[in-house]
CSV table of C-alpha atoms in Angstrom, one decimal:
chain,number,residue,atom,x,y,z
A,588,MET,CA,10.3,21.9,16.9
A,589,SER,CA,8.1,24.2,19.0
A,590,ASP,CA,8.1,28.0,18.9
A,591,GLU,CA,10.5,29.9,21.2
A,592,LEU,CA,9.2,30.3,24.7
A,593,VAL,CA,7.7,33.7,25.5
A,594,TRP,CA,8.4,34.2,29.2
A,595,ASP,CA,5.7,36.8,29.8
A,596,LYS,CA,3.0,34.2,28.8
A,597,ILE,CA,4.0,31.9,31.6
A,598,ARG,CA,1.4,31.5,34.4
A,599,PRO,CA,1.1,29.2,37.4
A,600,LEU,CA,-1.2,26.3,37.0
A,601,PRO,CA,-4.8,27.2,37.9
A,602,GLU,CA,-6.8,25.1,40.2
A,603,SER,CA,-8.6,23.5,37.3
A,604,MET,CA,-5.3,22.0,36.2
A,605,LEU,CA,-3.8,21.1,39.6
A,606,GLN,CA,-5.5,18.8,42.0
A,607,GLY,CA,-4.4,17.9,45.6
A,608,TYR,CA,-3.7,14.3,46.3
A,609,SER,CA,-5.8,14.4,49.5
A,610,SER,CA,-8.9,15.2,47.4
A,611,LEU,CA,-8.8,11.9,45.6
A,612,ARG,CA,-11.2,9.2,46.8
A,613,LYS,CA,-9.4,6.6,48.8
A,614,VAL,CA,-9.5,3.1,47.6
A,615,ASP,CA,-10.4,0.3,49.9
A,616,CYS,CA,-7.3,-1.9,49.8
A,617,ASP,CA,-9.2,-4.9,51.2
A,618,ASP,CA,-11.6,-4.8,48.2
A,619,THR,CA,-9.4,-7.2,46.2
A,620,GLU,CA,-12.0,-7.7,43.5
A,621,SER,CA,-12.4,-4.0,42.6
A,622,ILE,CA,-8.7,-3.4,42.8
A,623,GLY,CA,-8.0,-6.4,40.6
A,624,LYS,CA,-10.2,-4.9,37.9
A,625,LEU,CA,-8.3,-1.7,38.1
A,626,LEU,CA,-4.9,-3.4,37.9
A,627,LYS,CA,-5.9,-5.5,34.9
A,628,LYS,CA,-5.9,-2.2,32.9
A,629,LEU,CA,-2.4,-1.2,34.1
A,630,VAL,CA,1.1,-1.4,32.5
A,631,VAL,CA,4.1,-0.2,34.5
A,632,LEU,CA,6.9,1.4,32.3
A,633,LYS,CA,10.3,2.2,33.7
A,634,LEU,CA,12.7,4.6,32.0
A,635,ASN,CA,15.9,2.4,32.0
A,636,GLY,CA,18.2,4.2,29.6
A,637,GLY,CA,20.5,5.9,32.1
A,638,LEU,CA,24.0,5.1,33.3
A,639,GLY,CA,25.4,5.8,36.7
A,640,THR,CA,27.4,8.9,35.7
A,641,GLY,CA,26.1,10.9,38.6
A,642,MET,CA,27.8,8.4,40.9
A,643,GLY,CA,31.0,8.2,39.0
A,644,LEU,CA,30.3,5.1,37.0
A,645,GLY,CA,31.0,6.7,33.7
A,646,THR,CA,29.7,4.4,30.9
A,647,VAL,CA,30.0,1.2,32.9
A,648,GLY,CA,26.6,-0.5,32.8
A,649,PRO,CA,23.0,0.4,33.5
A,650,LYS,CA,22.3,2.5,36.6
A,651,SER,CA,19.4,0.1,37.3
A,652,LEU,CA,21.9,-2.6,38.3
A,653,ILE,CA,23.4,-0.6,41.1
A,654,ARG,CA,22.8,-2.2,44.5
A,655,VAL,CA,20.9,0.4,46.6
A,656,ARG,CA,19.4,-1.3,49.6
A,657,ASP,CA,19.9,-4.7,51.4
A,658,GLY,CA,21.8,-6.0,48.4
A,659,ALA,CA,18.9,-5.2,46.0
A,660,THR,CA,19.3,-3.3,42.8
A,661,PHE,CA,16.8,-0.7,41.4
A,662,LEU,CA,15.7,-3.5,39.0
A,663,ASP,CA,15.3,-6.0,41.9
A,664,ILE,CA,13.2,-3.5,43.8
A,665,THR,CA,11.0,-2.7,40.8
A,666,ILE,CA,10.2,-6.3,40.1
A,667,SER,CA,9.6,-7.2,43.7
A,668,GLN,CA,7.0,-4.4,43.9
A,669,ILE,CA,5.0,-5.8,41.0
A,670,GLU,CA,5.5,-9.4,42.1
A,671,ASN,CA,3.8,-8.6,45.4
A,672,LEU,CA,1.1,-6.6,43.7
A,673,ASN,CA,0.3,-9.4,41.3
A,674,GLU,CA,0.2,-12.0,44.1
A,675,LYS,CA,-1.9,-10.0,46.4
A,676,TYR,CA,-4.6,-9.1,43.9
A,677,ASP,CA,-4.3,-12.2,41.6
A,678,VAL,CA,-3.4,-10.1,38.5
A,679,SER,CA,-0.7,-9.9,35.9
A,680,VAL,CA,0.6,-6.3,35.7
A,681,PRO,CA,3.5,-6.3,33.3
A,682,ILE,CA,6.7,-4.3,33.5
A,683,VAL,CA,8.0,-2.6,30.4
A,684,LEU,CA,11.6,-1.3,30.4
A,685,MET,CA,12.6,1.3,27.8
A,686,ASN,CA,16.3,0.6,27.3
A,687,SER,CA,18.9,2.7,25.5
A,688,LEU,CA,21.8,1.6,23.3
A,689,ASN,CA,23.9,1.9,26.5
A,690,THR,CA,21.8,-0.4,28.7
A,691,ASP,CA,20.0,-2.9,26.5
A,692,ASP,CA,22.4,-5.8,26.4
A,693,GLU,CA,23.3,-5.8,30.1
A,694,THR,CA,19.6,-5.3,31.2
A,695,LYS,CA,18.5,-8.3,29.1
A,696,ASN,CA,21.2,-10.4,30.6
A,697,ALA,CA,20.2,-9.4,34.1
A,698,LEU,CA,16.6,-10.3,33.5
A,699,LYS,CA,17.5,-14.0,33.1
A,700,LYS,CA,17.3,-14.5,36.9
A,701,TYR,CA,13.6,-13.5,36.9
A,702,LYS,CA,12.4,-16.3,34.6
A,703,GLY,CA,10.5,-17.9,37.5
A,704,SER,CA,8.8,-14.6,38.5
A,705,ASN,CA,5.1,-14.0,38.2
A,706,VAL,CA,5.9,-10.7,36.4
A,707,GLU,CA,6.1,-10.5,32.7
A,708,VAL,CA,9.0,-8.1,31.9
A,709,LEU,CA,9.1,-6.7,28.4
A,710,THR,CA,11.8,-4.6,26.9
A,711,TYR,CA,12.3,-2.3,23.9
A,712,LEU,CA,15.1,-0.2,22.6
A,713,GLN,CA,14.5,3.5,22.2
A,714,SER,CA,15.8,5.3,19.2
A,715,TYR,CA,19.4,6.5,18.8
A,716,TYR,CA,20.5,9.5,16.8
A,717,PRO,CA,23.9,10.6,15.5
A,718,ARG,CA,25.6,13.3,17.5
A,719,ILE,CA,26.2,16.6,15.7
A,720,ASP,CA,29.6,18.3,15.5
A,721,ARG,CA,29.2,21.8,16.9
A,722,GLU,CA,31.7,23.3,14.6
A,723,THR,CA,30.6,21.8,11.3
A,724,LEU,CA,27.0,21.0,12.2
A,725,LEU,CA,27.5,17.7,10.4
A,726,PRO,CA,26.8,14.3,12.0
A,727,TYR,CA,29.7,13.1,14.2
A,728,VAL,CA,29.1,9.5,12.9
A,729,LYS,CA,31.2,8.4,10.0
A,730,ASP,CA,29.9,4.8,9.7
A,731,TYR,CA,26.1,4.6,9.9
A,732,GLN,CA,26.2,0.8,9.9
A,733,ASN,CA,28.4,0.7,13.1
A,734,VAL,CA,26.0,1.5,16.0
A,735,ASP,CA,28.5,-0.1,18.4
A,736,ASN,CA,30.4,3.2,18.3
A,737,ASN,CA,28.7,4.7,21.3
A,738,GLU,CA,30.7,7.9,20.9
A,739,GLY,CA,28.9,8.7,17.7
A,740,TRP,CA,25.3,7.9,18.8
A,741,TYR,CA,23.1,9.0,21.7
A,742,PRO,CA,19.5,8.3,23.0
A,743,PRO,CA,17.5,11.5,22.3
A,744,GLY,CA,15.9,11.8,25.8
A,745,HIS,CA,13.0,9.9,27.2
A,746,GLY,CA,10.6,12.0,25.1
A,747,ASP,CA,11.3,9.4,22.4
A,748,LEU,CA,9.2,6.9,24.5
A,749,TYR,CA,6.0,7.3,22.5
A,750,GLU,CA,7.3,6.6,18.9
A,751,SER,CA,9.7,3.9,20.1
A,752,LEU,CA,7.0,2.1,22.0
A,753,TYR,CA,4.7,2.2,19.0
A,754,ASN,CA,7.5,1.1,16.5
A,755,SER,CA,8.4,-1.8,18.8
A,756,GLY,CA,5.0,-3.4,18.4
A,757,LEU,CA,4.5,-3.5,22.2
A,758,LEU,CA,1.9,-0.7,22.2
A,759,ASP,CA,-0.5,-2.6,20.0
A,760,LYS,CA,0.2,-5.8,21.9
A,761,LEU,CA,-0.6,-4.2,25.2
A,762,ILE,CA,-3.8,-2.6,23.9
A,763,GLU,CA,-4.9,-6.0,22.4
A,764,GLN,CA,-4.5,-7.5,25.9
A,765,GLY,CA,-7.0,-5.0,27.3
A,766,LYS,CA,-4.5,-2.7,28.9
A,767,GLU,CA,-5.5,1.0,29.1
A,768,ILE,CA,-3.2,2.9,31.4
A,769,LEU,CA,0.5,3.4,31.3
A,770,PHE,CA,2.3,4.4,34.5
A,771,ILE,CA,5.7,5.9,33.6
A,772,SER,CA,8.5,6.7,36.0
A,773,ASN,CA,12.3,6.8,36.3
A,774,ILE,CA,13.7,3.5,37.5
A,775,ASP,CA,15.9,5.3,40.0
A,776,ASN,CA,12.9,7.0,41.7
A,777,LEU,CA,12.2,4.6,44.5
A,778,GLY,CA,9.1,6.5,45.5
A,779,ALA,CA,7.4,5.8,42.2
A,780,THR,CA,5.2,2.9,43.1
A,781,VAL,CA,1.8,2.0,41.8
A,782,ASP,CA,-0.7,4.3,43.5
A,783,LEU,CA,-4.2,2.8,43.6
A,784,ASN,CA,-5.9,6.1,44.4
A,785,ILE,CA,-4.5,7.7,41.3
A,786,LEU,CA,-5.2,4.7,39.1
A,787,SER,CA,-8.8,4.5,40.3
A,788,HIS,CA,-9.3,8.2,39.6
A,789,ILE,CA,-8.0,7.8,36.1
A,790,VAL,CA,-10.1,4.8,35.3
A,791,LYS,CA,-13.3,6.3,36.7
A,792,SER,CA,-12.8,9.5,34.7
A,793,GLY,CA,-13.0,7.5,31.5
A,794,CYS,CA,-11.4,9.3,28.6
A,795,GLN,CA,-11.6,12.7,30.2
A,796,SER,CA,-8.1,12.4,31.7
A,797,GLN,CA,-5.7,11.1,29.1
A,798,PHE,CA,-2.6,12.4,30.8
A,799,ILE,CA,-1.9,13.0,34.5
A,800,ALA,CA,1.5,14.2,35.8
A,801,GLU,CA,2.5,13.9,39.4
A,802,VAL,CA,4.1,17.0,40.9
A,803,THR,CA,5.2,17.8,44.4
A,804,ASN,CA,6.1,20.9,46.4
A,805,LYS,CA,9.4,22.4,45.5
A,806,THR,CA,12.2,22.8,48.1
A,807,ARG,CA,15.6,24.5,47.9
A,808,ALA,CA,17.0,21.1,46.8
A,809,ASP,CA,14.7,21.1,43.7
A,810,VAL,CA,15.4,24.5,42.2
A,811,LYS,CA,16.6,23.1,38.9
A,812,GLY,CA,13.7,20.6,38.6
A,813,GLY,CA,11.3,21.1,35.7
A,814,THR,CA,7.9,22.5,36.5
A,815,LEU,CA,4.4,22.5,35.0
A,816,ILE,CA,2.9,25.9,33.9
A,817,ASP,CA,-0.1,27.3,32.2
A,818,TYR,CA,1.0,28.5,28.8
A,819,ASN,CA,-1.7,29.9,26.5
A,820,GLY,CA,-4.4,28.0,28.5
A,821,CYS,CA,-2.6,24.6,28.2
A,822,VAL,CA,-0.5,22.6,30.6
A,823,LYS,CA,3.1,22.8,29.6
A,824,LEU,CA,6.3,21.3,31.0
A,825,LEU,CA,9.1,23.9,31.5
A,826,GLU,CA,12.5,22.4,31.9
A,827,TYR,CA,15.5,24.2,33.5
A,828,ALA,CA,17.4,24.0,30.2
A,829,GLN,CA,14.7,26.0,28.5
A,830,VAL,CA,14.9,29.0,30.8
A,831,PRO,CA,16.6,32.1,29.5
A,832,ALA,CA,19.8,33.0,31.4
A,833,GLU,CA,18.3,36.3,32.7
A,834,LYS,CA,15.3,34.4,34.1
A,835,VAL,CA,17.1,31.6,35.9
A,836,ASP,CA,16.8,33.3,39.4
A,837,GLU,CA,13.1,33.8,38.8
A,838,PHE,CA,12.7,30.1,37.8
A,839,LYS,CA,14.5,29.0,41.0
A,840,CYS,CA,12.2,31.1,43.2
A,841,VAL,CA,10.1,28.7,45.3
A,842,LYS,CA,7.4,31.4,45.8
A,843,LYS,CA,6.6,31.7,42.1
A,844,PHE,CA,7.3,28.2,40.9
A,845,LYS,CA,5.9,26.2,43.9
A,846,ILE,CA,5.8,22.8,42.3
A,847,PHE,CA,8.1,20.6,40.2
A,848,ASN,CA,7.7,17.6,37.9
A,849,THR,CA,8.5,14.2,39.5
A,850,ASN,CA,8.3,12.5,36.0
A,851,ASN,CA,5.7,10.1,37.4
A,852,LEU,CA,3.1,10.0,34.5
A,853,TRP,CA,-0.2,8.3,33.9
A,854,ILE,CA,-1.2,8.2,30.3
A,855,ASN,CA,-4.0,6.5,28.3
A,856,LEU,CA,-2.5,3.9,25.9
A,857,ASN,CA,-5.1,4.4,23.2
A,858,ALA,CA,-4.5,8.2,23.3
A,859,ILE,CA,-0.8,7.6,22.8
A,860,ARG,CA,-1.4,5.4,19.8
A,861,ASP,CA,-3.8,7.9,18.3
A,862,ARG,CA,-1.3,10.8,18.7
A,863,VAL,CA,1.6,8.8,17.3
A,864,MET,CA,-0.4,7.5,14.3
A,865,LYS,CA,-1.6,11.0,13.5
A,866,GLY,CA,1.9,12.5,14.0
A,867,THR,CA,0.5,15.1,16.4
A,868,LEU,CA,2.9,14.6,19.4
A,869,ASP,CA,4.5,18.0,19.6
A,870,ARG,CA,7.3,18.3,22.2
A,871,ASP,CA,9.8,21.1,22.8
A,872,VAL,CA,13.3,20.2,21.6
A,873,ILE,CA,16.1,20.9,24.1
A,874,VAL,CA,19.6,21.6,22.6
A,875,ASN,CA,22.2,19.9,24.8
A,876,HIS,CA,25.8,20.9,24.3
A,877,LYS,CA,28.4,18.3,25.4
A,878,THR,CA,32.1,17.7,25.2
A,879,LEU,CA,33.3,14.2,24.4
A,880,ASP,CA,36.3,12.5,26.0
A,881,ASP,CA,38.4,13.4,22.9
A,882,GLY,CA,37.6,17.1,23.5
A,883,ARG,CA,35.3,17.4,20.6
A,884,ASN,CA,32.2,19.6,21.2
A,885,ILE,CA,29.0,18.1,20.0
A,886,ILE,CA,25.2,18.9,20.0
A,887,GLN,CA,22.4,16.5,21.1
A,888,LEU,CA,18.8,17.3,20.4
A,889,GLU,CA,16.6,15.8,23.1
A,890,THR,CA,13.0,15.8,24.3
A,891,ALA,CA,11.4,15.0,27.6
A,892,VAL,CA,8.5,12.5,28.1
A,893,GLY,CA,6.5,15.0,30.2
A,894,ALA,CA,6.7,17.6,27.4
A,895,ALA,CA,4.0,15.7,25.5
A,896,ILE,CA,1.4,16.7,28.2
A,897,LYS,CA,0.1,19.6,26.1
A,898,ASN,CA,-1.1,17.2,23.4
A,899,PHE,CA,-3.6,15.2,25.5
A,900,ALA,CA,-7.2,16.1,26.3
A,901,GLY,CA,-8.1,16.8,29.9
A,902,ALA,CA,-4.4,16.8,31.0
A,903,PHE,CA,-3.7,18.0,34.5
A,904,ALA,CA,-1.4,17.5,37.5
A,905,ILE,CA,-1.8,16.0,40.9
A,906,ASN,CA,0.2,17.4,43.8
A,907,VAL,CA,1.4,14.3,45.5
A,908,PRO,CA,3.2,13.7,48.8
A,909,ARG,CA,7.0,14.1,48.8
A,910,SER,CA,7.3,10.4,49.5
A,911,ARG,CA,6.5,9.7,45.8
A,912,PHE,CA,9.7,11.4,44.8
A,913,LEU,CA,12.7,9.5,46.1
A,914,PRO,CA,15.3,9.6,43.4
A,915,VAL,CA,18.9,8.3,43.8
A,916,LYS,CA,21.0,10.5,41.5
A,917,HIS,CA,24.1,10.9,43.7
A,918,THR,CA,25.9,9.1,46.5
A,919,SER,CA,24.4,11.6,48.9
A,920,ASP,CA,20.9,10.2,47.9
A,921,LEU,CA,22.3,6.6,48.2
A,922,LEU,CA,23.5,7.3,51.8
A,923,LEU,CA,19.9,8.2,52.8
A,924,VAL,CA,18.3,5.2,51.1
A,925,MET,CA,20.9,2.8,52.6
A,926,SER,CA,20.5,4.2,56.1
A,927,ASN,CA,18.0,3.3,58.9
A,928,LEU,CA,15.9,6.3,57.8
A,929,TYR,CA,14.2,3.9,55.3
A,930,ARG,CA,12.8,0.4,55.3
A,931,LEU,CA,12.4,-2.0,52.4
A,932,HIS,CA,9.3,-4.2,52.5
A,933,GLU,CA,7.8,-6.1,49.6
A,934,GLY,CA,9.7,-3.9,47.2
A,935,MET,CA,8.4,-0.7,48.8
A,936,ILE,CA,10.8,1.9,50.2
A,937,SER,CA,9.3,3.9,53.0
A,938,MET,CA,10.5,6.2,55.7
A,939,SER,CA,10.9,4.7,59.1
A,940,PRO,CA,8.1,5.6,61.6
A,941,GLU,CA,10.8,6.3,64.1
A,942,ARG,CA,11.8,9.4,62.2
A,943,MET,CA,10.3,12.3,64.1
A,944,PHE,CA,10.2,14.7,61.1
A,945,PRO,CA,8.6,14.0,57.7
A,946,THR,CA,11.4,15.6,55.8
A,947,THR,CA,14.7,14.0,54.9
A,948,PRO,CA,18.1,15.4,56.1
A,949,LEU,CA,20.1,17.6,53.7
A,950,ILE,CA,23.3,15.8,52.9
A,951,LYS,CA,26.3,17.2,51.0
A,952,LEU,CA,29.2,14.9,50.3
A,953,GLY,CA,32.5,16.1,48.8
A,954,ALA,CA,34.2,15.0,45.6
A,955,GLU,CA,36.0,12.1,47.5
A,956,PHE,CA,32.5,10.4,47.9
A,957,LYS,CA,31.3,10.9,44.3
A,958,ARG,CA,32.3,7.5,42.9
A,959,ILE,CA,30.3,4.8,44.4
A,960,GLN,CA,33.2,2.5,44.9
A,961,HIS,CA,35.0,5.2,46.9
A,962,PHE,CA,31.8,6.1,48.8
A,963,LEU,CA,31.4,2.5,50.0
A,964,LYS,CA,35.0,2.2,51.1
A,965,ARG,CA,34.6,5.2,53.4
A,966,PHE,CA,31.9,3.6,55.5
A,967,GLN,CA,32.6,0.5,57.6
A,968,SER,CA,28.8,0.7,58.2
A,969,ILE,CA,26.2,3.2,57.3
A,970,PRO,CA,25.7,5.7,60.2
A,971,ASP,CA,22.5,6.1,62.2
A,972,LEU,CA,20.8,9.1,60.6
A,973,MET,CA,17.5,8.9,62.3
A,974,GLU,CA,17.9,12.2,64.1
A,975,LEU,CA,20.1,14.0,61.5
A,976,ASP,CA,19.1,17.3,60.0
A,977,HIS,CA,22.1,18.3,58.0
A,978,LEU,CA,25.4,16.6,57.1
A,979,THR,CA,28.3,18.2,55.2
A,980,VAL,CA,31.4,16.1,54.6
A,981,THR,CA,34.5,17.2,52.6
A,982,GLY,CA,38.0,15.8,52.2
A,983,ASP,CA,39.5,12.5,53.1
A,984,VAL,CA,37.0,11.3,55.8
A,985,HIS,CA,36.3,7.7,56.9
A,986,PHE,CA,33.5,6.4,59.2
A,987,GLY,CA,33.9,3.6,61.7
A,988,ARG,CA,31.1,1.1,62.6
A,989,ASN,CA,28.0,2.1,64.5
A,990,VAL,CA,28.4,5.9,64.1
A,991,SER,CA,25.4,8.1,65.0
A,992,LEU,CA,24.9,11.5,63.5
A,993,ARG,CA,22.3,13.9,65.0
A,994,GLY,CA,21.3,17.5,64.3
A,995,THR,CA,23.8,19.4,62.2
A,996,VAL,CA,27.1,17.7,61.6
A,997,ILE,CA,29.9,19.2,59.5
A,998,ILE,CA,33.2,17.3,58.9
A,999,ILE,CA,36.0,19.0,57.0
A,1000,ALA,CA,39.3,17.3,56.4
A,1001,ASN,CA,41.9,19.8,55.0
A,1002,HIS,CA,44.0,18.9,52.0
A,1003,GLY,CA,46.6,16.2,52.8
A,1004,GLU,CA,44.9,15.3,56.1
A,1005,ARG,CA,42.6,12.4,57.0
A,1006,ILE,CA,39.8,12.2,59.5
A,1007,ASP,CA,38.7,8.8,60.9
A,1008,ILE,CA,35.4,9.0,62.8
A,1009,PRO,CA,35.9,6.3,65.6
A,1010,PRO,CA,33.5,3.3,65.9
A,1011,ASN,CA,30.5,3.9,68.1
A,1012,SER,CA,30.9,7.7,67.9
A,1013,LEU,CA,27.9,10.0,68.6
A,1014,LEU,CA,28.2,13.4,66.8
A,1015,GLU,CA,25.4,15.8,67.6
A,1016,ASN,CA,25.5,19.4,66.4
A,1017,LYS,CA,29.3,19.2,66.0
A,1018,ILE,CA,31.9,20.5,63.7
A,1019,VAL,CA,34.9,18.2,63.1
A,1020,SER,CA,38.0,19.9,61.7
A,1021,GLY,CA,41.1,18.7,60.0
A,1022,ASN,CA,42.9,17.8,63.2
A,1023,LEU,CA,39.9,16.0,64.6
A,1024,ARG,CA,39.0,18.8,67.0
A,1025,ILE,CA,35.3,18.4,67.7
A,1026,LEU,CA,33.5,21.7,68.3
A,1027,ASP,CA,29.9,22.4,69.3
A,1028,HIS,CA,27.8,23.7,66.4
């Protein structure tokens, strides 16, 4: 466990540790031979241990199996991306899924439909640790042979990736196949696609860049996102959970902490094996306090995959376009991705060229929309959001077909009242109140 953070030692990343994406040499996408050589060194790993709790799914199934666009799940989209990449450049980039105790069985069952795919999909199970009773500081687990008791066990964060990958035997297997670079990302980040410019930069740098983290400019929506800092001359990941209570406002300040971590990481496979075998992978431990359904207070000790950056030679960050960070954590994110703001082509989600502004609208949906099944029932069809800037919806609100929302739209249904937005409605800079009065905003 790392020493306690000394706040006064924190510095912004210097230019030597932070590179702009625009400065990377652009790859000629038509040079299939050169790109093929690059891709033969690549492995794509998706963090697939999460459940859809942020969308009200509780402990029901892997989040990666939620349908997010045109009937396709996160897993479908991921595999489609690599299928098209492999076909276009005549390569065999594999996908590795790091599953948790909560997602392993259902993910393996879902993978059966891809047997005819040109993508090799490999899986491994990350570690699981016993929860700790906060009162007694003893393990919550009573029967260590019964791992089916999910209440007693937990996945210790995605920082467990390195040892679990090594212990599974997959790390050695991939290196023996000539793989050199591991591209890691969250499976729910639809912007985390294989970037040939970054891959080329890493390969051409040789062993000088063993670990590259993608960061992007922080906005007000990202104030709780982890960031990379200079700490005693090294790159270090600072997570929100590590920030002292009296420093939270400072941490949220966009002027001081201008970037945040996307969790898109590019790491040298041989360097991972070397660090694991030597036992030199130091990561900060985050103490996570939780309350179980039975009311018992427990402690979970977790680590983040990006926290290992300080252990690798030549580690630095690349400030990438915002388009490489498109996470779907809540139904408000899902509304954006399902709308006409985005297009899905060959497994790639991209913003529609018809959108006049490069930024996405700010969407806030009330508690009535949190559960995905309730969210879907409230839209006869997803509204046209092409010219939307800001949407706030609270209360019992339902949308008819072919609704268009533009500018700033606020819809508030009072307790006990229901608002039905009629089919074919156009709301532009409007406030809709509980009795369906429509006011100019």
